mmCIF file with all atom_site columns, C-alpha atoms in Angstrom:
data_model
loop_
_atom_site.group_PDB
_atom_site.id
_atom_site.type_symbol
_atom_site.label_atom_id
_atom_site.label_alt_id
_atom_site.label_comp_id
_atom_site.label_asym_id
_atom_site.label_entity_id
_atom_site.label_seq_id
_atom_site.pdbx_PDB_ins_code
_atom_site.Cartn_x
_atom_site.Cartn_y
_atom_site.Cartn_z
_atom_site.occupancy
_atom_site.B_iso_or_equiv
_atom_site.pdbx_formal_charge
_atom_site.auth_seq_id
_atom_site.auth_comp_id
_atom_site.auth_asym_id
_atom_site.auth_atom_id
_atom_site.pdbx_PDB_model_num
ATOM 1   C CA . MET A 1 1   ? 4.628  242.777 85.899 1.00 57.00 ? 1   MET A CA 1
ATOM 2   C CA . ARG A 1 2   ? 5.212  242.341 82.163 1.00 54.00 ? 2   ARG A CA 1
ATOM 3   C CA . LEU A 1 3   ? 8.807  243.489 82.566 1.00 50.00 ? 3   LEU A CA 1
ATOM 4   C CA . ARG A 1 4   ? 9.389  240.891 85.294 1.00 54.00 ? 4   ARG A CA 1
ATOM 5   C CA . ARG A 1 5   ? 7.934  238.161 83.111 1.00 52.00 ? 5   ARG A CA 1
ATOM 6   C CA . PHE A 1 6   ? 10.079 239.276 80.192 1.00 42.00 ? 6   PHE A CA 1
ATOM 7   C CA . VAL A 1 7   ? 13.234 239.285 82.327 1.00 41.00 ? 7   VAL A CA 1
ATOM 8   C CA . ALA A 1 8   ? 12.385 235.872 83.809 1.00 44.00 ? 8   ALA A CA 1
ATOM 9   C CA . LEU A 1 9   ? 11.738 234.449 80.336 1.00 43.00 ? 9   LEU A CA 1
ATOM 10  C CA . ALA A 1 10  ? 14.974 235.931 79.011 1.00 36.00 ? 10  ALA A CA 1
ATOM 11  C CA . LEU A 1 11  ? 16.999 234.519 81.906 1.00 38.00 ? 11  LEU A CA 1
ATOM 12  C CA . ALA A 1 12  ? 15.375 231.105 81.500 1.00 36.00 ? 12  ALA A CA 1
ATOM 13  C CA . SER A 1 13  ? 16.152 231.131 77.766 1.00 34.00 ? 13  SER A CA 1
ATOM 14  C CA . ILE A 1 14  ? 19.770 232.075 78.418 1.00 34.00 ? 14  ILE A CA 1
ATOM 15  C CA . ALA A 1 15  ? 20.070 229.318 81.032 1.00 33.00 ? 15  ALA A CA 1
ATOM 16  C CA . ILE A 1 16  ? 18.657 226.732 78.617 1.00 34.00 ? 16  ILE A CA 1
ATOM 17  C CA . LEU A 1 17  ? 20.982 227.827 75.808 1.00 30.00 ? 17  LEU A CA 1
ATOM 18  C CA . LEU A 1 18  ? 23.952 227.764 78.186 1.00 33.00 ? 18  LEU A CA 1
ATOM 19  C CA . LEU A 1 19  ? 23.030 224.265 79.364 1.00 36.00 ? 19  LEU A CA 1
ATOM 20  C CA . ILE A 1 20  ? 22.745 223.048 75.766 1.00 35.00 ? 20  ILE A CA 1
ATOM 21  C CA . TRP A 1 21  ? 26.116 224.595 74.922 1.00 34.00 ? 21  TRP A CA 1
ATOM 22  C CA . ILE A 1 22  ? 27.858 223.068 77.951 1.00 39.00 ? 22  ILE A CA 1
ATOM 23  C CA . SER A 1 23  ? 26.349 219.604 77.441 1.00 42.00 ? 23  SER A CA 1
ATOM 24  C CA . SER A 1 24  ? 27.040 219.489 73.691 1.00 50.00 ? 24  SER A CA 1
ATOM 25  C CA . PRO A 1 25  ? 30.319 217.887 72.570 1.00 64.00 ? 25  PRO A CA 1
ATOM 26  C CA . ALA A 1 26  ? 33.195 220.080 71.449 1.00 83.00 ? 26  ALA A CA 1
ATOM 27  C CA . MET A 1 27  ? 33.636 219.517 67.732 1.00 86.00 ? 27  MET A CA 1
ATOM 28  C CA . ILE A 1 28  ? 37.066 218.744 66.295 1.00 91.00 ? 28  ILE A CA 1
ATOM 29  C CA . LEU A 1 29  ? 37.453 219.881 62.698 1.00 93.00 ? 29  LEU A CA 1
ATOM 30  C CA . PRO A 1 30  ? 40.523 218.100 61.284 1.00 95.00 ? 30  PRO A CA 1
ATOM 31  C CA . PRO A 1 31  ? 42.493 219.674 58.418 1.00 95.00 ? 31  PRO A CA 1
ATOM 32  C CA . ILE A 1 32  ? 41.123 219.001 54.960 1.00 91.00 ? 32  ILE A CA 1
ATOM 33  C CA . GLN A 1 33  ? 43.370 216.880 52.744 1.00 92.00 ? 33  GLN A CA 1
ATOM 34  C CA . PRO A 1 34  ? 46.560 217.289 54.820 1.00 96.00 ? 34  PRO A CA 1
ATOM 35  C CA . ASP A 1 35  ? 49.943 216.756 53.163 1.00 96.00 ? 35  ASP A CA 1
ATOM 36  C CA . ASN A 1 36  ? 51.535 213.351 53.799 1.00 97.00 ? 36  ASN A CA 1
ATOM 37  C CA . PRO A 1 37  ? 48.726 212.440 56.208 1.00 97.00 ? 37  PRO A CA 1
ATOM 38  C CA . VAL A 1 38  ? 49.243 210.427 59.376 1.00 98.00 ? 38  VAL A CA 1
ATOM 39  C CA . MET A 1 39  ? 46.643 209.229 61.847 1.00 98.00 ? 39  MET A CA 1
ATOM 40  C CA . VAL A 1 40  ? 46.423 210.755 65.318 1.00 98.00 ? 40  VAL A CA 1
ATOM 41  C CA . TYR A 1 41  ? 43.964 209.935 68.087 1.00 98.00 ? 41  TYR A CA 1
ATOM 42  C CA . VAL A 1 42  ? 42.166 211.692 70.912 1.00 96.00 ? 42  VAL A CA 1
ATOM 43  C CA . ALA A 1 43  ? 41.582 209.334 73.842 1.00 94.00 ? 43  ALA A CA 1
ATOM 44  C CA . GLU A 1 44  ? 38.892 210.359 76.312 1.00 90.00 ? 44  GLU A CA 1
ATOM 45  C CA . HIS A 1 45  ? 39.456 208.987 79.817 1.00 85.00 ? 45  HIS A CA 1
ATOM 46  C CA . GLY A 1 46  ? 36.522 210.221 81.849 1.00 77.00 ? 46  GLY A CA 1
ATOM 47  C CA . MET A 1 47  ? 36.976 213.950 82.476 1.00 77.00 ? 47  MET A CA 1
ATOM 48  C CA . HIS A 1 48  ? 40.430 214.003 80.864 1.00 83.00 ? 48  HIS A CA 1
ATOM 49  C CA . ALA A 1 49  ? 41.457 213.664 77.224 1.00 90.00 ? 49  ALA A CA 1
ATOM 50  C CA . ARG A 1 50  ? 44.856 212.636 75.832 1.00 95.00 ? 50  ARG A CA 1
ATOM 51  C CA . LEU A 1 51  ? 46.518 212.906 72.434 1.00 98.00 ? 51  LEU A CA 1
ATOM 52  C CA . VAL A 1 52  ? 48.160 209.985 70.640 1.00 98.00 ? 52  VAL A CA 1
ATOM 53  C CA . LEU A 1 53  ? 50.805 210.690 67.995 1.00 98.00 ? 53  LEU A CA 1
ATOM 54  C CA . PRO A 1 54  ? 52.779 208.349 65.726 1.00 98.00 ? 54  PRO A CA 1
ATOM 55  C CA . MET A 1 55  ? 56.439 207.785 66.607 1.00 97.00 ? 55  MET A CA 1
ATOM 56  C CA . ASP A 1 56  ? 57.209 205.807 63.437 1.00 94.00 ? 56  ASP A CA 1
ATOM 57  C CA . GLN A 1 57  ? 55.409 203.394 61.113 1.00 92.00 ? 57  GLN A CA 1
ATOM 58  C CA . ARG A 1 58  ? 54.163 201.244 64.021 1.00 95.00 ? 58  ARG A CA 1
ATOM 59  C CA . ARG A 1 59  ? 54.790 202.765 67.430 1.00 98.00 ? 59  ARG A CA 1
ATOM 60  C CA . LEU A 1 60  ? 52.588 205.403 69.036 1.00 98.00 ? 60  LEU A CA 1
ATOM 61  C CA . ILE A 1 61  ? 53.023 207.757 71.965 1.00 98.00 ? 61  ILE A CA 1
ATOM 62  C CA . GLN A 1 62  ? 50.281 209.209 74.136 1.00 98.00 ? 62  GLN A CA 1
ATOM 63  C CA . TYR A 1 63  ? 50.636 212.615 75.773 1.00 98.00 ? 63  TYR A CA 1
ATOM 64  C CA . ALA A 1 64  ? 48.487 214.018 78.572 1.00 97.00 ? 64  ALA A CA 1
ATOM 65  C CA . TYR A 1 65  ? 48.417 217.079 80.812 1.00 97.00 ? 65  TYR A CA 1
ATOM 66  C CA . GLY A 1 66  ? 46.993 217.530 84.306 1.00 94.00 ? 66  GLY A CA 1
ATOM 67  C CA . ASP A 1 67  ? 47.481 218.664 87.892 1.00 94.00 ? 67  ASP A CA 1
ATOM 68  C CA . TRP A 1 68  ? 50.658 217.289 89.494 1.00 96.00 ? 68  TRP A CA 1
ATOM 69  C CA . LYS A 1 69  ? 49.283 216.164 92.846 1.00 93.00 ? 69  LYS A CA 1
ATOM 70  C CA . TYR A 1 70  ? 45.930 214.966 91.526 1.00 91.00 ? 70  TYR A CA 1
ATOM 71  C CA . TYR A 1 71  ? 46.991 213.485 88.184 1.00 91.00 ? 71  TYR A CA 1
ATOM 72  C CA . ALA A 1 72  ? 50.586 212.366 88.772 1.00 94.00 ? 72  ALA A CA 1
ATOM 73  C CA . LEU A 1 73  ? 50.675 211.513 92.480 1.00 94.00 ? 73  LEU A CA 1
ATOM 74  C CA . ASN A 1 74  ? 47.043 210.324 92.795 1.00 92.00 ? 74  ASN A CA 1
ATOM 75  C CA . GLN A 1 75  ? 46.445 212.637 95.750 1.00 90.00 ? 75  GLN A CA 1
ATOM 76  C CA . GLN A 1 76  ? 42.765 212.960 94.931 1.00 78.00 ? 76  GLN A CA 1
ATOM 77  C CA . ASP A 1 77  ? 41.323 214.088 98.254 1.00 80.00 ? 77  ASP A CA 1
ATOM 78  C CA . TRP A 1 78  ? 38.914 217.004 98.520 1.00 79.00 ? 78  TRP A CA 1
ATOM 79  C CA . GLU A 1 79  ? 41.655 219.487 99.391 1.00 76.00 ? 79  GLU A CA 1
ATOM 80  C CA . ASN A 1 80  ? 43.684 218.788 96.250 1.00 68.00 ? 80  ASN A CA 1
ATOM 81  C CA . THR A 1 81  ? 40.574 218.511 94.092 1.00 69.00 ? 81  THR A CA 1
ATOM 82  C CA . ILE A 1 82  ? 39.346 221.941 95.175 1.00 77.00 ? 82  ILE A CA 1
ATOM 83  C CA . ALA A 1 83  ? 42.833 223.439 94.871 1.00 67.00 ? 83  ALA A CA 1
ATOM 84  C CA . ALA A 1 84  ? 43.204 222.118 91.323 1.00 68.00 ? 84  ALA A CA 1
ATOM 85  C CA . SER A 1 85  ? 39.834 223.619 90.431 1.00 70.00 ? 85  SER A CA 1
ATOM 86  C CA . LEU A 1 86  ? 40.157 227.062 91.989 1.00 77.00 ? 86  LEU A CA 1
ATOM 87  C CA . ILE A 1 87  ? 43.804 228.142 92.120 1.00 84.00 ? 87  ILE A CA 1
ATOM 88  C CA . PRO A 1 88  ? 46.866 227.726 89.870 1.00 90.00 ? 88  PRO A CA 1
ATOM 89  C CA . THR A 1 89  ? 48.729 224.550 90.811 1.00 93.00 ? 89  THR A CA 1
ATOM 90  C CA . GLN A 1 90  ? 51.759 222.633 89.589 1.00 96.00 ? 90  GLN A CA 1
ATOM 91  C CA . GLY A 1 91  ? 51.078 221.174 86.153 1.00 96.00 ? 91  GLY A CA 1
ATOM 92  C CA . ALA A 1 92  ? 52.097 217.704 84.983 1.00 98.00 ? 92  ALA A CA 1
ATOM 93  C CA . LEU A 1 93  ? 52.981 216.387 81.542 1.00 98.00 ? 93  LEU A CA 1
ATOM 94  C CA . GLY A 1 94  ? 52.619 212.643 81.040 1.00 98.00 ? 94  GLY A CA 1
ATOM 95  C CA . ARG A 1 95  ? 53.314 210.170 78.274 1.00 98.00 ? 95  ARG A CA 1
ATOM 96  C CA . ARG A 1 96  ? 52.951 206.502 77.466 1.00 98.00 ? 96  ARG A CA 1
ATOM 97  C CA . GLU A 1 97  ? 54.211 204.449 74.524 1.00 98.00 ? 97  GLU A CA 1
ATOM 98  C CA . PHE A 1 98  ? 52.411 201.740 72.551 1.00 98.00 ? 98  PHE A CA 1
ATOM 99  C CA . ASN A 1 99  ? 54.066 199.215 70.257 1.00 98.00 ? 99  ASN A CA 1
ATOM 100 C CA . HIS A 1 100 ? 51.252 199.324 67.701 1.00 97.00 ? 100 HIS A CA 1
ATOM 101 C CA . LEU A 1 101 ? 47.698 200.494 67.135 1.00 97.00 ? 101 LEU A CA 1
ATOM 102 C CA . ALA A 1 102 ? 46.172 197.208 68.290 1.00 97.00 ? 102 ALA A CA 1
ATOM 103 C CA . GLU A 1 103 ? 47.786 197.678 71.708 1.00 98.00 ? 103 GLU A CA 1
ATOM 104 C CA . LEU A 1 104 ? 46.382 201.208 71.976 1.00 97.00 ? 104 LEU A CA 1
ATOM 105 C CA . GLN A 1 105 ? 42.925 199.949 71.055 1.00 97.00 ? 105 GLN A CA 1
ATOM 106 C CA . GLN A 1 106 ? 43.121 197.080 73.538 1.00 97.00 ? 106 GLN A CA 1
ATOM 107 C CA . VAL A 1 107 ? 44.266 199.317 76.407 1.00 95.00 ? 107 VAL A CA 1
ATOM 108 C CA . SER A 1 108 ? 41.615 201.904 75.549 1.00 94.00 ? 108 SER A CA 1
ATOM 109 C CA . GLN A 1 109 ? 38.940 199.228 75.656 1.00 94.00 ? 109 GLN A CA 1
ATOM 110 C CA . GLN A 1 110 ? 40.212 197.919 79.000 1.00 94.00 ? 110 GLN A CA 1
ATOM 111 C CA . GLU A 1 111 ? 40.242 201.438 80.451 1.00 91.00 ? 111 GLU A CA 1
ATOM 112 C CA . ARG A 1 112 ? 36.872 202.268 78.877 1.00 91.00 ? 112 ARG A CA 1
ATOM 113 C CA . ALA A 1 113 ? 38.376 205.149 76.956 1.00 91.00 ? 113 ALA A CA 1
ATOM 114 C CA . THR A 1 114 ? 36.861 206.529 73.766 1.00 90.00 ? 114 THR A CA 1
ATOM 115 C CA . LEU A 1 115 ? 39.166 206.854 70.747 1.00 94.00 ? 115 LEU A CA 1
ATOM 116 C CA . LEU A 1 116 ? 38.675 209.427 68.000 1.00 94.00 ? 116 LEU A CA 1
ATOM 117 C CA . GLY A 1 117 ? 40.993 208.996 65.015 1.00 95.00 ? 117 GLY A CA 1
ATOM 118 C CA . PHE A 1 118 ? 41.639 211.447 62.176 1.00 96.00 ? 118 PHE A CA 1
ATOM 119 C CA . ALA A 1 119 ? 44.372 212.443 59.724 1.00 97.00 ? 119 ALA A CA 1
ATOM 120 C CA . VAL A 1 120 ? 46.686 215.444 60.009 1.00 98.00 ? 120 VAL A CA 1
ATOM 121 C CA . ALA A 1 121 ? 49.740 216.624 58.092 1.00 98.00 ? 121 ALA A CA 1
ATOM 122 C CA . GLY A 1 122 ? 52.762 214.469 58.798 1.00 98.00 ? 122 GLY A CA 1
ATOM 123 C CA . ALA A 1 123 ? 55.048 217.482 59.222 1.00 98.00 ? 123 ALA A CA 1
ATOM 124 C CA . ASP A 1 124 ? 52.725 219.012 61.839 1.00 98.00 ? 124 ASP A CA 1
ATOM 125 C CA . ALA A 1 125 ? 52.629 215.749 63.790 1.00 98.00 ? 125 ALA A CA 1
ATOM 126 C CA . ILE A 1 126 ? 56.432 215.497 63.767 1.00 98.00 ? 126 ILE A CA 1
ATOM 127 C CA . GLN A 1 127 ? 56.838 219.113 64.865 1.00 98.00 ? 127 GLN A CA 1
ATOM 128 C CA . LEU A 1 128 ? 54.372 218.748 67.742 1.00 98.00 ? 128 LEU A CA 1
ATOM 129 C CA . LEU A 1 129 ? 55.931 215.466 68.871 1.00 99.00 ? 129 LEU A CA 1
ATOM 130 C CA . GLN A 1 130 ? 59.386 217.033 68.930 1.00 98.00 ? 130 GLN A CA 1
ATOM 131 C CA . ALA A 1 131 ? 58.085 219.984 70.967 1.00 98.00 ? 131 ALA A CA 1
ATOM 132 C CA . LEU A 1 132 ? 56.348 217.720 73.489 1.00 98.00 ? 132 LEU A CA 1
ATOM 133 C CA . ASN A 1 133 ? 59.384 215.457 73.773 1.00 98.00 ? 133 ASN A CA 1
ATOM 134 C CA . GLN A 1 134 ? 61.634 218.448 74.467 1.00 98.00 ? 134 GLN A CA 1
ATOM 135 C CA . ARG A 1 135 ? 59.153 219.811 76.992 1.00 98.00 ? 135 ARG A CA 1
ATOM 136 C CA . PHE A 1 136 ? 59.038 216.429 78.747 1.00 98.00 ? 136 PHE A CA 1
ATOM 137 C CA . ASP A 1 137 ? 62.791 215.804 78.662 1.00 98.00 ? 137 ASP A CA 1
ATOM 138 C CA . HIS A 1 138 ? 63.488 219.277 80.064 1.00 98.00 ? 138 HIS A CA 1
ATOM 139 C CA . GLN A 1 139 ? 61.856 218.178 83.347 1.00 98.00 ? 139 GLN A CA 1
ATOM 140 C CA . ILE A 1 140 ? 62.955 214.546 83.281 1.00 98.00 ? 140 ILE A CA 1
ATOM 141 C CA . HIS A 1 141 ? 64.555 214.885 86.746 1.00 98.00 ? 141 HIS A CA 1
ATOM 142 C CA . THR A 1 142 ? 61.028 215.171 88.238 1.00 98.00 ? 142 THR A CA 1
ATOM 143 C CA . ARG A 1 143 ? 59.785 211.960 86.595 1.00 98.00 ? 143 ARG A CA 1
ATOM 144 C CA . VAL A 1 144 ? 57.337 209.680 88.387 1.00 98.00 ? 144 VAL A CA 1
ATOM 145 C CA . GLN A 1 145 ? 55.508 206.553 87.236 1.00 97.00 ? 145 GLN A CA 1
ATOM 146 C CA . ASN A 1 146 ? 51.759 206.369 87.758 1.00 97.00 ? 146 ASN A CA 1
ATOM 147 C CA . LEU A 1 147 ? 50.778 202.697 87.751 1.00 95.00 ? 147 LEU A CA 1
ATOM 148 C CA . ARG A 1 148 ? 47.095 203.586 87.848 1.00 93.00 ? 148 ARG A CA 1
ATOM 149 C CA . THR A 1 149 ? 47.113 205.466 84.537 1.00 93.00 ? 149 THR A CA 1
ATOM 150 C CA . GLY A 1 150 ? 50.155 203.861 82.927 1.00 95.00 ? 150 GLY A CA 1
ATOM 151 C CA . LEU A 1 151 ? 51.655 207.310 82.382 1.00 97.00 ? 151 LEU A CA 1
ATOM 152 C CA . THR A 1 152 ? 55.148 208.514 83.156 1.00 98.00 ? 152 THR A CA 1
ATOM 153 C CA . LEU A 1 153 ? 54.824 212.130 84.285 1.00 98.00 ? 153 LEU A CA 1
ATOM 154 C CA . VAL A 1 154 ? 57.063 215.121 84.901 1.00 98.00 ? 154 VAL A CA 1
ATOM 155 C CA . GLN A 1 155 ? 56.388 218.512 86.420 1.00 98.00 ? 155 GLN A CA 1
ATOM 156 C CA . ASP A 1 156 ? 55.436 221.009 83.725 1.00 97.00 ? 156 ASP A CA 1
ATOM 157 C CA . GLU A 1 157 ? 56.201 224.723 83.533 1.00 95.00 ? 157 GLU A CA 1
ATOM 158 C CA . GLN A 1 158 ? 52.577 225.441 82.572 1.00 94.00 ? 158 GLN A CA 1
ATOM 159 C CA . ASP A 1 159 ? 50.434 225.932 85.689 1.00 94.00 ? 159 ASP A CA 1
ATOM 160 C CA . TYR A 1 160 ? 47.231 223.928 85.922 1.00 93.00 ? 160 TYR A CA 1
ATOM 161 C CA . THR A 1 161 ? 44.102 226.061 86.397 1.00 88.00 ? 161 THR A CA 1
ATOM 162 C CA . LEU A 1 162 ? 40.366 225.772 85.891 1.00 81.00 ? 162 LEU A CA 1
ATOM 163 C CA . PHE A 1 163 ? 40.742 227.714 82.656 1.00 85.00 ? 163 PHE A CA 1
ATOM 164 C CA . HIS A 1 164 ? 43.796 225.794 81.490 1.00 87.00 ? 164 HIS A CA 1
ATOM 165 C CA . ASN A 1 165 ? 43.194 222.157 82.327 1.00 90.00 ? 165 ASN A CA 1
ATOM 166 C CA . SER A 1 166 ? 43.962 218.939 80.475 1.00 88.00 ? 166 SER A CA 1
ATOM 167 C CA . ASN A 1 167 ? 41.364 219.579 77.808 1.00 89.00 ? 167 ASN A CA 1
ATOM 168 C CA . HIS A 1 168 ? 42.392 223.187 77.171 1.00 92.00 ? 168 HIS A CA 1
ATOM 169 C CA . GLU A 1 169 ? 45.965 221.961 76.713 1.00 94.00 ? 169 GLU A CA 1
ATOM 170 C CA . LEU A 1 170 ? 44.726 219.279 74.319 1.00 95.00 ? 170 LEU A CA 1
ATOM 171 C CA . VAL A 1 171 ? 42.958 221.933 72.248 1.00 94.00 ? 171 VAL A CA 1
ATOM 172 C CA . MET A 1 172 ? 46.260 223.797 71.915 1.00 95.00 ? 172 MET A CA 1
ATOM 173 C CA . TRP A 1 173 ? 47.907 220.611 70.646 1.00 98.00 ? 173 TRP A CA 1
ATOM 174 C CA . LEU A 1 174 ? 45.071 220.026 68.187 1.00 97.00 ? 174 LEU A CA 1
ATOM 175 C CA . LYS A 1 175 ? 45.436 223.554 66.824 1.00 96.00 ? 175 LYS A CA 1
ATOM 176 C CA . ALA A 1 176 ? 49.154 222.899 66.328 1.00 98.00 ? 176 ALA A CA 1
ATOM 177 C CA . LEU A 1 177 ? 48.065 219.962 64.146 1.00 98.00 ? 177 LEU A CA 1
ATOM 178 C CA . GLY A 1 178 ? 45.942 222.227 61.966 1.00 96.00 ? 178 GLY A CA 1
ATOM 179 C CA . CYS A 1 179 ? 42.635 221.323 63.620 1.00 95.00 ? 179 CYS A CA 1
ATOM 180 C CA . ARG A 1 180 ? 39.901 223.668 64.716 1.00 93.00 ? 180 ARG A CA 1
ATOM 181 C CA . VAL A 1 181 ? 37.842 223.060 67.838 1.00 90.00 ? 181 VAL A CA 1
ATOM 182 C CA . ARG A 1 182 ? 34.400 224.507 68.474 1.00 86.00 ? 182 ARG A CA 1
ATOM 183 C CA . GLY A 1 183 ? 32.482 224.212 71.728 1.00 81.00 ? 183 GLY A CA 1
ATOM 184 C CA . PHE A 1 184 ? 32.851 223.899 75.489 1.00 67.00 ? 184 PHE A CA 1
ATOM 185 C CA . VAL A 1 185 ? 36.073 222.147 76.547 1.00 70.00 ? 185 VAL A CA 1
ATOM 186 C CA . LEU A 1 186 ? 36.153 222.348 80.345 1.00 59.00 ? 186 LEU A CA 1
ATOM 187 C CA . TRP A 1 187 ? 35.775 218.559 80.485 1.00 60.00 ? 187 TRP A CA 1
ATOM 188 C CA . ALA A 1 188 ? 36.415 215.803 77.954 1.00 60.00 ? 188 ALA A CA 1
ATOM 189 C CA . ASN A 1 189 ? 33.469 215.649 75.584 1.00 80.00 ? 189 ASN A CA 1
ATOM 190 C CA . PHE A 1 190 ? 34.860 215.694 72.055 1.00 84.00 ? 190 PHE A CA 1
ATOM 191 C CA . ASP A 1 191 ? 33.505 214.544 68.733 1.00 84.00 ? 191 ASP A CA 1
ATOM 192 C CA . LEU A 1 192 ? 34.557 214.735 65.077 1.00 85.00 ? 192 LEU A CA 1
ATOM 193 C CA . TRP A 1 193 ? 32.662 216.964 62.720 1.00 79.00 ? 193 TRP A CA 1
ATOM 194 C CA . THR A 1 194 ? 32.441 214.304 60.034 1.00 69.00 ? 194 THR A CA 1
ATOM 195 C CA . ASP A 1 195 ? 29.643 216.140 58.276 1.00 53.00 ? 195 ASP A CA 1
ATOM 196 C CA . TYR A 1 196 ? 32.086 218.984 57.690 1.00 56.00 ? 196 TYR A CA 1
ATOM 197 C CA . LEU A 1 197 ? 34.508 216.642 55.947 1.00 58.00 ? 197 LEU A CA 1
ATOM 198 C CA . ASP A 1 198 ? 31.726 215.002 53.938 1.00 60.00 ? 198 ASP A CA 1
ATOM 199 C CA . TRP A 1 199 ? 30.457 218.422 52.869 1.00 57.00 ? 199 TRP A CA 1
ATOM 200 C CA . TRP A 1 200 ? 33.885 219.503 51.663 1.00 58.00 ? 200 TRP A CA 1
ATOM 201 C CA . SER A 1 201 ? 34.427 216.203 49.865 1.00 62.00 ? 201 SER A CA 1
ATOM 202 C CA . ASN A 1 202 ? 31.127 216.612 48.022 1.00 61.00 ? 202 ASN A CA 1
ATOM 203 C CA . ILE A 1 203 ? 32.018 220.182 47.043 1.00 61.00 ? 203 ILE A CA 1
ATOM 204 C CA . ARG A 1 204 ? 35.389 219.124 45.652 1.00 61.00 ? 204 ARG A CA 1
ATOM 205 C CA . SER A 1 205 ? 33.873 216.179 43.795 1.00 62.00 ? 205 SER A CA 1
ATOM 206 C CA . HIS A 1 206 ? 31.290 218.473 42.212 1.00 56.00 ? 206 HIS A CA 1
ATOM 207 C CA . PHE A 1 207 ? 33.854 220.934 40.862 1.00 61.00 ? 207 PHE A CA 1
ATOM 208 C CA . LEU A 1 208 ? 36.427 218.344 39.812 1.00 59.00 ? 208 LEU A CA 1
ATOM 209 C CA . ARG A 1 209 ? 34.050 216.273 37.740 1.00 58.00 ? 209 ARG A CA 1
#
């Protein structure tokens, strides 16, 4: 009897901890004092998150990843939803340009998207943008325009799976920018670990006084 109670209590504790972990936001830890910093943004659109990179001093470009039929063609019936969740399907890479930050902010507000902005090294941002542009242009012959999301999308060589969805792909892009990400990333629920940056700033200030 005691063993059963112990096992039940242990399982309940594990379930509670797992629920807390899943429901807690994934923390983005940006690089500390990056060289030649530029601002980048994570835009959360419901279950999907996108990355916004600078193209030049004013213009911005937003990149996103998803399932081809569901995300690019808007074929969001139960069959395609289940297929995208359970088996590898054709991936899609999408992008959208903005003339300036104010336009990005306005569109994000209209689409009820959450924007998280932080600084990364300029060289890392340029390198990632070049890689994504090449990846997109390589499949330009498959291009489609999604009027619902405002994205232009192409078929991607990376299969879409439950364990490599839009948010997992975003995490890979963030790591290429020198960021670290901690937490559950199956769906879009990101936050910035500002306390981490404040802590490091206080440490540096203490030793540089």
